[in-house]
PDB file of C-alpha atoms in Angstrom:
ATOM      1  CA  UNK A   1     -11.196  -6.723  -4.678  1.00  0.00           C
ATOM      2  CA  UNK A   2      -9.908  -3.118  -4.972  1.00  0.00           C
ATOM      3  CA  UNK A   3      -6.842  -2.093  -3.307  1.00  0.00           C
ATOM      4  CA  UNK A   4      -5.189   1.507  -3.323  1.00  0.00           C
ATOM      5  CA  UNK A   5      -1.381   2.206  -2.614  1.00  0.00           C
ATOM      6  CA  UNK A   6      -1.182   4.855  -0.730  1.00  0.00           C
ATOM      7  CA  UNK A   7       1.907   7.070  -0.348  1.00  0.00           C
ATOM      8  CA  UNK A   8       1.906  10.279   2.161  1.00  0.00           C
ATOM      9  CA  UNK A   9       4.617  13.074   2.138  1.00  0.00           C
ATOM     10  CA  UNK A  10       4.897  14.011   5.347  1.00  0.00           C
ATOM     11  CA  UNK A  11       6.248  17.256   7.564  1.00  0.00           C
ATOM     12  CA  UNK A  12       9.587  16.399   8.829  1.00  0.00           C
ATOM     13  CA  UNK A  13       9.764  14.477  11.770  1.00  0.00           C
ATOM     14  CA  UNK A  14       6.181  13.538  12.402  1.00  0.00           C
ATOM     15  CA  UNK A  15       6.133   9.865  10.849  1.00  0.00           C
ATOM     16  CA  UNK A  16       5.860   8.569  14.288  1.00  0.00           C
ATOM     17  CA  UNK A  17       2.667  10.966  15.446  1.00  0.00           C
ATOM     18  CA  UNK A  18       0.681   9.822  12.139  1.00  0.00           C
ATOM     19  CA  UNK A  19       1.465   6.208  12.815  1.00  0.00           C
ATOM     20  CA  UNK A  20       0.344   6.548  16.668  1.00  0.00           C
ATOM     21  CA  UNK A  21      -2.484   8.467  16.075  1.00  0.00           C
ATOM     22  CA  UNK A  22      -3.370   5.975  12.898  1.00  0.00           C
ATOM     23  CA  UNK A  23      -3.030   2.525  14.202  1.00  0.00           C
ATOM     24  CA  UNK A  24      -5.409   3.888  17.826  1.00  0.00           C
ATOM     25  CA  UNK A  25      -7.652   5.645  15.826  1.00  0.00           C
ATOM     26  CA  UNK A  26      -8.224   4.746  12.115  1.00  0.00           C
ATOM     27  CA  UNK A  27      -7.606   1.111  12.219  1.00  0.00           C
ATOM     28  CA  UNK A  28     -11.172  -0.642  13.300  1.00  0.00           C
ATOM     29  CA  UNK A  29     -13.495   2.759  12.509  1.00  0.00           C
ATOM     30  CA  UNK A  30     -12.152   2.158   8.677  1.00  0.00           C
ATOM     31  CA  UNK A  31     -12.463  -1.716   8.918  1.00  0.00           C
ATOM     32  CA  UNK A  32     -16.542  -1.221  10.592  1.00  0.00           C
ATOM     33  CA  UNK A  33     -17.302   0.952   7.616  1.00  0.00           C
ATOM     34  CA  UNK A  34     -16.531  -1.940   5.486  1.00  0.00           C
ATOM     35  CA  UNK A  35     -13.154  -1.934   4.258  1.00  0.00           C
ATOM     36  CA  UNK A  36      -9.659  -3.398   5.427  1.00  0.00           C
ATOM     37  CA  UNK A  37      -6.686  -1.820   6.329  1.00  0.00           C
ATOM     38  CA  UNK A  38      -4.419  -4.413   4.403  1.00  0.00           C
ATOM     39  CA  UNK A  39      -0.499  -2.932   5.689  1.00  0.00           C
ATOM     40  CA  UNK A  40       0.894   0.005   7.087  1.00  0.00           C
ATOM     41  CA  UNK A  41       4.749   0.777   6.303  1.00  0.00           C
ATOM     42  CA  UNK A  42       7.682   3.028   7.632  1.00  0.00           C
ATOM     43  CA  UNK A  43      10.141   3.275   4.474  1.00  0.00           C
ATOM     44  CA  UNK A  44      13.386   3.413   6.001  1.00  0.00           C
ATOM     45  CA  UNK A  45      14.883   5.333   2.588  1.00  0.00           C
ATOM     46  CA  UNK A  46      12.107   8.214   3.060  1.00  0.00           C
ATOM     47  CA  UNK A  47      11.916   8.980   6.604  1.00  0.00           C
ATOM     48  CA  UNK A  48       9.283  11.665   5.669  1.00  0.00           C
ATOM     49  CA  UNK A  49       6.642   9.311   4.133  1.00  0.00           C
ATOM     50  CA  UNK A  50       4.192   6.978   5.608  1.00  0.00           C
ATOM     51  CA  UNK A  51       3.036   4.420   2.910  1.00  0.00           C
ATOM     52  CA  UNK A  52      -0.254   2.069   2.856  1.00  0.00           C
ATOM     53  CA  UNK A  53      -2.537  -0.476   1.310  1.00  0.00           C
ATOM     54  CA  UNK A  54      -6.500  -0.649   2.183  1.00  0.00           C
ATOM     55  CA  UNK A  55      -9.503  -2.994   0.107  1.00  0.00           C
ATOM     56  CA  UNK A  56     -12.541  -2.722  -0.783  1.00  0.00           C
ATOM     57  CA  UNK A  57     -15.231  -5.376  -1.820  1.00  0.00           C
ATOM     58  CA  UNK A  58     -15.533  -3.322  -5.412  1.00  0.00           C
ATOM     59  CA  UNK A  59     -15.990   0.151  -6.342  1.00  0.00           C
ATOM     60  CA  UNK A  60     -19.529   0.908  -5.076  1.00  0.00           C
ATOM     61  CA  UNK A  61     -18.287  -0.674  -1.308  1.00  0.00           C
ATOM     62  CA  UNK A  62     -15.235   1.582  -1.679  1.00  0.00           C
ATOM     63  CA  UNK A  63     -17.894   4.612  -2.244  1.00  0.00           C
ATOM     64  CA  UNK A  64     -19.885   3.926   0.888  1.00  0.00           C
ATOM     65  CA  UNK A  65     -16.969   2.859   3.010  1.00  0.00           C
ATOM     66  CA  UNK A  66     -15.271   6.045   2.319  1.00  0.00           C
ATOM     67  CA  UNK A  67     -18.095   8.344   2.816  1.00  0.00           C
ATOM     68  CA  UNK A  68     -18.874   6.569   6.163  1.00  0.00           C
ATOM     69  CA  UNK A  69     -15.680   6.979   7.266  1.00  0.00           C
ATOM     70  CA  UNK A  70     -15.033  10.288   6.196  1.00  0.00           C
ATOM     71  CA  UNK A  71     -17.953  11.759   7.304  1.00  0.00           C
ATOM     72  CA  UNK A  72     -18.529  10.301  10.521  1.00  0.00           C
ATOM     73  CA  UNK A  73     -17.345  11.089  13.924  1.00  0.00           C
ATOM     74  CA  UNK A  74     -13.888   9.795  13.668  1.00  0.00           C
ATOM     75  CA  UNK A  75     -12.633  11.179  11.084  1.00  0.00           C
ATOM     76  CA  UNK A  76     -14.287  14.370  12.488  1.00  0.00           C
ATOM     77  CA  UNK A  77     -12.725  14.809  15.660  1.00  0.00           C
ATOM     78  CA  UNK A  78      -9.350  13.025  14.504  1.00  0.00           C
ATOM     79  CA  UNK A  79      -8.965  14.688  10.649  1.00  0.00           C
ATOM     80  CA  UNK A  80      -6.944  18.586  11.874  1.00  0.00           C
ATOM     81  CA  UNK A  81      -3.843  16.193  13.725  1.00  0.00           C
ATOM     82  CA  UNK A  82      -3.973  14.019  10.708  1.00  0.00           C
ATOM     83  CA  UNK A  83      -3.769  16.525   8.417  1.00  0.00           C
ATOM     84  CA  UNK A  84      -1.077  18.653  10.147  1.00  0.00           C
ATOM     85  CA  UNK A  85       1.598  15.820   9.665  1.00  0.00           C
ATOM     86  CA  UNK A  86       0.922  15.981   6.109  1.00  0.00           C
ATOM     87  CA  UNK A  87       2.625  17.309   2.737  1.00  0.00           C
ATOM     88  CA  UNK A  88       0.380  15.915   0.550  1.00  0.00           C
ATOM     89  CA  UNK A  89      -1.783  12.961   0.457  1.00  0.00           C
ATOM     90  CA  UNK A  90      -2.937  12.439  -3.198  1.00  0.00           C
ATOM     91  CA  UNK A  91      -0.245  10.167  -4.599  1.00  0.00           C
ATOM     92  CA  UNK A  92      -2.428   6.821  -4.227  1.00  0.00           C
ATOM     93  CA  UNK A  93      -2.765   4.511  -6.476  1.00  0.00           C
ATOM     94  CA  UNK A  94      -5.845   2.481  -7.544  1.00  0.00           C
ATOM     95  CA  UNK A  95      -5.337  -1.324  -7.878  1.00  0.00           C
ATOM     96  CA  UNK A  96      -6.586  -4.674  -8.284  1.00  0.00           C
ATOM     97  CA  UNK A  97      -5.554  -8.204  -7.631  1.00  0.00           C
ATOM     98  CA  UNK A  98      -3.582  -9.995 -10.600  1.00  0.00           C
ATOM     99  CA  UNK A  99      -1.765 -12.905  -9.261  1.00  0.00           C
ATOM    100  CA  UNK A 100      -1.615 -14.448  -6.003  1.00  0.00           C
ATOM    101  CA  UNK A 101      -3.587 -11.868  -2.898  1.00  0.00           C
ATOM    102  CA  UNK A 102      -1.507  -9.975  -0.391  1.00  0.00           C
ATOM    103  CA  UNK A 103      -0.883 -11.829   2.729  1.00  0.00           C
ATOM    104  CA  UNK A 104      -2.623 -10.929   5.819  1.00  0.00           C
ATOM    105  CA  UNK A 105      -1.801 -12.359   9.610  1.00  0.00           C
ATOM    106  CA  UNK A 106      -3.717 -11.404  12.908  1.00  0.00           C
ATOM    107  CA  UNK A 107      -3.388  -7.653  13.988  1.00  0.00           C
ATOM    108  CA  UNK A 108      -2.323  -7.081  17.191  1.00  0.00           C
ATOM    109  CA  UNK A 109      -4.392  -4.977  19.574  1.00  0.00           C
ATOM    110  CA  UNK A 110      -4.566  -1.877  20.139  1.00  0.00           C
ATOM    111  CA  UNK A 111      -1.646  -0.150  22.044  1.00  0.00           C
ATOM    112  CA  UNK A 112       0.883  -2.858  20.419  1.00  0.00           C
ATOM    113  CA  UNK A 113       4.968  -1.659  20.364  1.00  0.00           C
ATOM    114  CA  UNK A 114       7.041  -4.847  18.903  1.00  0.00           C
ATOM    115  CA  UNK A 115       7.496  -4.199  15.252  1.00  0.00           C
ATOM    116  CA  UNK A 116       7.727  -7.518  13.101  1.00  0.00           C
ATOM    117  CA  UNK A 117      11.196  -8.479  11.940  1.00  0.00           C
ATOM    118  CA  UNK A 118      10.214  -8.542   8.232  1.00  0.00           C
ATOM    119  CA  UNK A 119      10.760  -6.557   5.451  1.00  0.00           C
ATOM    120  CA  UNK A 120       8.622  -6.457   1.842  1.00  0.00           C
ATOM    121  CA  UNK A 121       9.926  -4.217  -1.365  1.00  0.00           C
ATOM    122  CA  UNK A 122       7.058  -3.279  -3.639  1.00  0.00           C
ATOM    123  CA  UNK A 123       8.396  -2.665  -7.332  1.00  0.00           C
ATOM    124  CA  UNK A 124       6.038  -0.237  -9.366  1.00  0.00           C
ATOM    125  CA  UNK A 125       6.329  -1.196 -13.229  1.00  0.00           C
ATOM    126  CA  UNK A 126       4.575   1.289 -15.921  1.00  0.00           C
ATOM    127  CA  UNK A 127       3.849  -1.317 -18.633  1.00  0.00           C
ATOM    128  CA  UNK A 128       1.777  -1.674 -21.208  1.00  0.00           C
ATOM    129  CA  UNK A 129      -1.074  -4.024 -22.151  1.00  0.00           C
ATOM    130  CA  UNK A 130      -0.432  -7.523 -21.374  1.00  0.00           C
ATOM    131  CA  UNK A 131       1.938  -7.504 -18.578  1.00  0.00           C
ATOM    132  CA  UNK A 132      -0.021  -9.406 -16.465  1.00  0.00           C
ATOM    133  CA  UNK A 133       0.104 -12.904 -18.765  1.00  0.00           C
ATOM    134  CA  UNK A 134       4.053 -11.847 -19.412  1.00  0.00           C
ATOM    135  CA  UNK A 135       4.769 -11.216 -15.583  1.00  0.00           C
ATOM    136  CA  UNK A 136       3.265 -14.814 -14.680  1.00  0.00           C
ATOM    137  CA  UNK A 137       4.725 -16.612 -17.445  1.00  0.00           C
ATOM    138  CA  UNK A 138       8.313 -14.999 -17.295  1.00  0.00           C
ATOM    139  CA  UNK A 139       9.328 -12.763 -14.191  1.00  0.00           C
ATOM    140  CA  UNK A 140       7.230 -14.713 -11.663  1.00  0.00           C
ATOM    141  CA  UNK A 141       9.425 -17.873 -12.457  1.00  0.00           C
ATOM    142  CA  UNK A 142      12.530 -16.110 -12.682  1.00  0.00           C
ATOM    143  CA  UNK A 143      11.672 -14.489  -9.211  1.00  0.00           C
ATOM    144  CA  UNK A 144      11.094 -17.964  -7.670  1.00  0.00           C
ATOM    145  CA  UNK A 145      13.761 -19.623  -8.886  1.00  0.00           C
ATOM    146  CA  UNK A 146      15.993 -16.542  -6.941  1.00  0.00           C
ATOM    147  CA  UNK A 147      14.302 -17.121  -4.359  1.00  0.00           C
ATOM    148  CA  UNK A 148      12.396 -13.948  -4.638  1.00  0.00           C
ATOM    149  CA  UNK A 149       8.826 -15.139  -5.138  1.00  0.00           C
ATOM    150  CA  UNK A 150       6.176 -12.302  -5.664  1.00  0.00           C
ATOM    151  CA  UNK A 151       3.578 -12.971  -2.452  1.00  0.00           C
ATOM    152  CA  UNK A 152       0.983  -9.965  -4.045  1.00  0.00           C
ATOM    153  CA  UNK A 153       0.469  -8.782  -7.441  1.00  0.00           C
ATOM    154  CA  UNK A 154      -1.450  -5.990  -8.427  1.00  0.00           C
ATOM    155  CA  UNK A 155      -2.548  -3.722 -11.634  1.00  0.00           C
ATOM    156  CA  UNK A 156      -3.899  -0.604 -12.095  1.00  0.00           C
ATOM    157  CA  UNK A 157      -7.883  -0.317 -11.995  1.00  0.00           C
ATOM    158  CA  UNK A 158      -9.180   2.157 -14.397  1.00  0.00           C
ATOM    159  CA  UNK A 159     -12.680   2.605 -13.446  1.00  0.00           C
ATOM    160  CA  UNK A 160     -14.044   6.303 -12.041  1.00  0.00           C
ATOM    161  CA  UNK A 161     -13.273   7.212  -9.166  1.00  0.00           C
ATOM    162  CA  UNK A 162     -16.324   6.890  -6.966  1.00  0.00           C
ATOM    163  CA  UNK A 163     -14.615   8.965  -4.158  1.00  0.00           C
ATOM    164  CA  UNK A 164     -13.611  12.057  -5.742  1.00  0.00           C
ATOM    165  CA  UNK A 165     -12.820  13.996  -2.716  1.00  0.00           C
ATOM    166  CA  UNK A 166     -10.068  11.607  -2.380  1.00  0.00           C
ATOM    167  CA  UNK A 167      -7.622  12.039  -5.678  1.00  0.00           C
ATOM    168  CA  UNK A 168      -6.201   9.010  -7.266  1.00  0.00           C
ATOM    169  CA  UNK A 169      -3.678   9.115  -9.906  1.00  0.00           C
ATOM    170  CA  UNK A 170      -5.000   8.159 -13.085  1.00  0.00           C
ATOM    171  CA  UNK A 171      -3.593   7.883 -16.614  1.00  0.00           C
ATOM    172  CA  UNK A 172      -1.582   5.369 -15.746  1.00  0.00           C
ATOM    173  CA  UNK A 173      -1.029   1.635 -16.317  1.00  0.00           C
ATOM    174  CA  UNK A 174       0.873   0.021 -13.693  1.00  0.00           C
ATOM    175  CA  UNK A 175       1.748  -3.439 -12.030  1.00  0.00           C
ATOM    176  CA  UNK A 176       3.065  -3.731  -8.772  1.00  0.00           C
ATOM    177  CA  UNK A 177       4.360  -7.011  -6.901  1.00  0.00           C
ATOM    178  CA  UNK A 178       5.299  -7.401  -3.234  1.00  0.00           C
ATOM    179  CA  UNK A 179       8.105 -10.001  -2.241  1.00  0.00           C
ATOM    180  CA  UNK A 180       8.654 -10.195   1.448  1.00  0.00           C
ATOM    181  CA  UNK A 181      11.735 -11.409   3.251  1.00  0.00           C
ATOM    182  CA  UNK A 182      11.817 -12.312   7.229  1.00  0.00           C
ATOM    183  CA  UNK A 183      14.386 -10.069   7.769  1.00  0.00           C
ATOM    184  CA  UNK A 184      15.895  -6.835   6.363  1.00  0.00           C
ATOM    185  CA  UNK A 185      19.680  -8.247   5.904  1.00  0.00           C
ATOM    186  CA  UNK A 186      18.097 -11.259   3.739  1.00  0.00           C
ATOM    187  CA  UNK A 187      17.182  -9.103   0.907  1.00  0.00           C
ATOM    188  CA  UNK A 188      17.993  -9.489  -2.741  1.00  0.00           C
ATOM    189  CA  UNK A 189      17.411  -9.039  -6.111  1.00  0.00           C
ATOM    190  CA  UNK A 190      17.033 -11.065  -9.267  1.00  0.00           C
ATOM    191  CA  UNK A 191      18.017 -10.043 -12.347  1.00  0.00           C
ATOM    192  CA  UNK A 192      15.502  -9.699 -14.287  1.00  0.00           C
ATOM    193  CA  UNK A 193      16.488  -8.737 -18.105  1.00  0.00           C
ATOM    194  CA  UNK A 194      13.620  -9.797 -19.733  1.00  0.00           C
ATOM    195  CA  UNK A 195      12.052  -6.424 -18.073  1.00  0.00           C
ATOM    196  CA  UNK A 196      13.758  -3.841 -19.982  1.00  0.00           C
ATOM    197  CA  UNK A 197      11.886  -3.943 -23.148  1.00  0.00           C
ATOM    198  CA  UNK A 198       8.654  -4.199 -21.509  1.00  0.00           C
ATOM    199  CA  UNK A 199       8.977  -1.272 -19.039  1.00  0.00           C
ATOM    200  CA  UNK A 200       7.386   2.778 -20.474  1.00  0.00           C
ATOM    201  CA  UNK A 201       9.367   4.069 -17.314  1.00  0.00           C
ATOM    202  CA  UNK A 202      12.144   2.886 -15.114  1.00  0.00           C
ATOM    203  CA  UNK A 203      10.365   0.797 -12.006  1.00  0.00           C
ATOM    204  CA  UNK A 204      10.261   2.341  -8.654  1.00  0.00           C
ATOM    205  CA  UNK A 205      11.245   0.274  -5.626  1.00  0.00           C
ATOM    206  CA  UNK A 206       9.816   0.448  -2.160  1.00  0.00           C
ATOM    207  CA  UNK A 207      11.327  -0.616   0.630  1.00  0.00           C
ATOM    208  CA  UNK A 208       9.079  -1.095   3.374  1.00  0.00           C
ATOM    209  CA  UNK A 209       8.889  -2.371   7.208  1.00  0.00           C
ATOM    210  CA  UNK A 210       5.351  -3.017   8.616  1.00  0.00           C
ATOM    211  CA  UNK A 211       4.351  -0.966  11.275  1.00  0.00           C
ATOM    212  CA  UNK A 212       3.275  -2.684  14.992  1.00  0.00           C
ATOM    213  CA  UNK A 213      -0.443  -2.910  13.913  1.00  0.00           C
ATOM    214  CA  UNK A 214      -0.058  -4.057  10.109  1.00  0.00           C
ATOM    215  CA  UNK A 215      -1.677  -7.118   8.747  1.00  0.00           C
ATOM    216  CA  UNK A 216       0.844  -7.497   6.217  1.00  0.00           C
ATOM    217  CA  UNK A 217       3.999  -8.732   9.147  1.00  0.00           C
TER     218      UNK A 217
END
């Protein structure tokens, strides 16, 4: 499986009009074409960004997906009020699976309101080689025993991009685990010390709150 992370700076104030236009438009045109829209997220510390996950069988199903999608009716007569709530759209990572997969529940239908009640932080770690076998052997413990347990890990995926009209950042090496709690006030965090000697770059952590339509809830 091959996920990306994608992260969108928006114009201010029009969060809301990508989400509405995204989740009646782009959700079940993307998933026909072959991939999966895995979660959609409001972060309430960056008002301006709109923040996503979608998979792909591998990276020759991510090619065709992508050019069926992109070059076929919706995307066509949706892509101008897209693109007009949007900054910049290239800051997307390329991942796959390392540890237990993403969760995934029923979407609601189309036209859904009620936003779910839960909230997951994503932490971004630039490591080096090896993290993987360290994260499951030390942090994922540690996290469980705070009763933080990871629910998704991924790590970057460094083959070509076989999309190239849609940039991915590359030169990096990065892990990234989801822990999800079933409400906003029950976050936490463990302390985690056995980090700081494995980290190239201080991690980056993303709060986010699924949108009405995400499978991630």
């Amino acid at each position: 499986m091959i996920y990306e992370l994608r992260r969108y700076t928006l114009h201010p104030g029009r969060r809301d009009t990508l989400i509405t236009l995204f989740e009646r438009e782009f959700v079940e045109p993307q998933e026909a074409v072959g991939m999966r829209v895995a979660g959609t997220f409001r972060d309430p510390d960056a008002p301006d960004t709109f923040t996503w996950l979608r998979a792909f069988p591998d990276m020759e199903a991510r090619r065709a997906a992508l050019e069926g999608f992109y070059d076929g009716p919706v995307w066509r007569a949706h892509r101008d009020a897209a693109n007009a709530t949007m900054i910049d759209s290239d800051d997307v990572l390329l991942l796959r699976p390392s540890g237990p997969e993403l969760p995934s529940w029923e979407r609601p239908p189309a036209g859904a309101a009620e936003l779910p009640a839960a909230l997951y932080v994503a932490t971004i770690c630039h490591v080096g080689e090896g993290f993987a076998e360290f994260f499951a052997g030390q942090v994922a413990p540690a996290l469980a025993e705070a009763g933080t347990p990871p629910v998704g890990c991924l790590e970057s995926e460094h083959a070509e991009n076989t999309f190239p009209r849609l940039p991915v950042r590359t030169g990096e090496n990065v892990f990234v685990w989801f822990t999800r709690f079933a409400r906003p006030e029950d976050e936490r965090q463990a302390d985690l010390p056995m980090l700081d000697a494995r980290l190239t770059a201080p991690p980056v952590r993303l709060r986010l709150r699924p949108t009405a339509r995400s499978s991630m809830r």
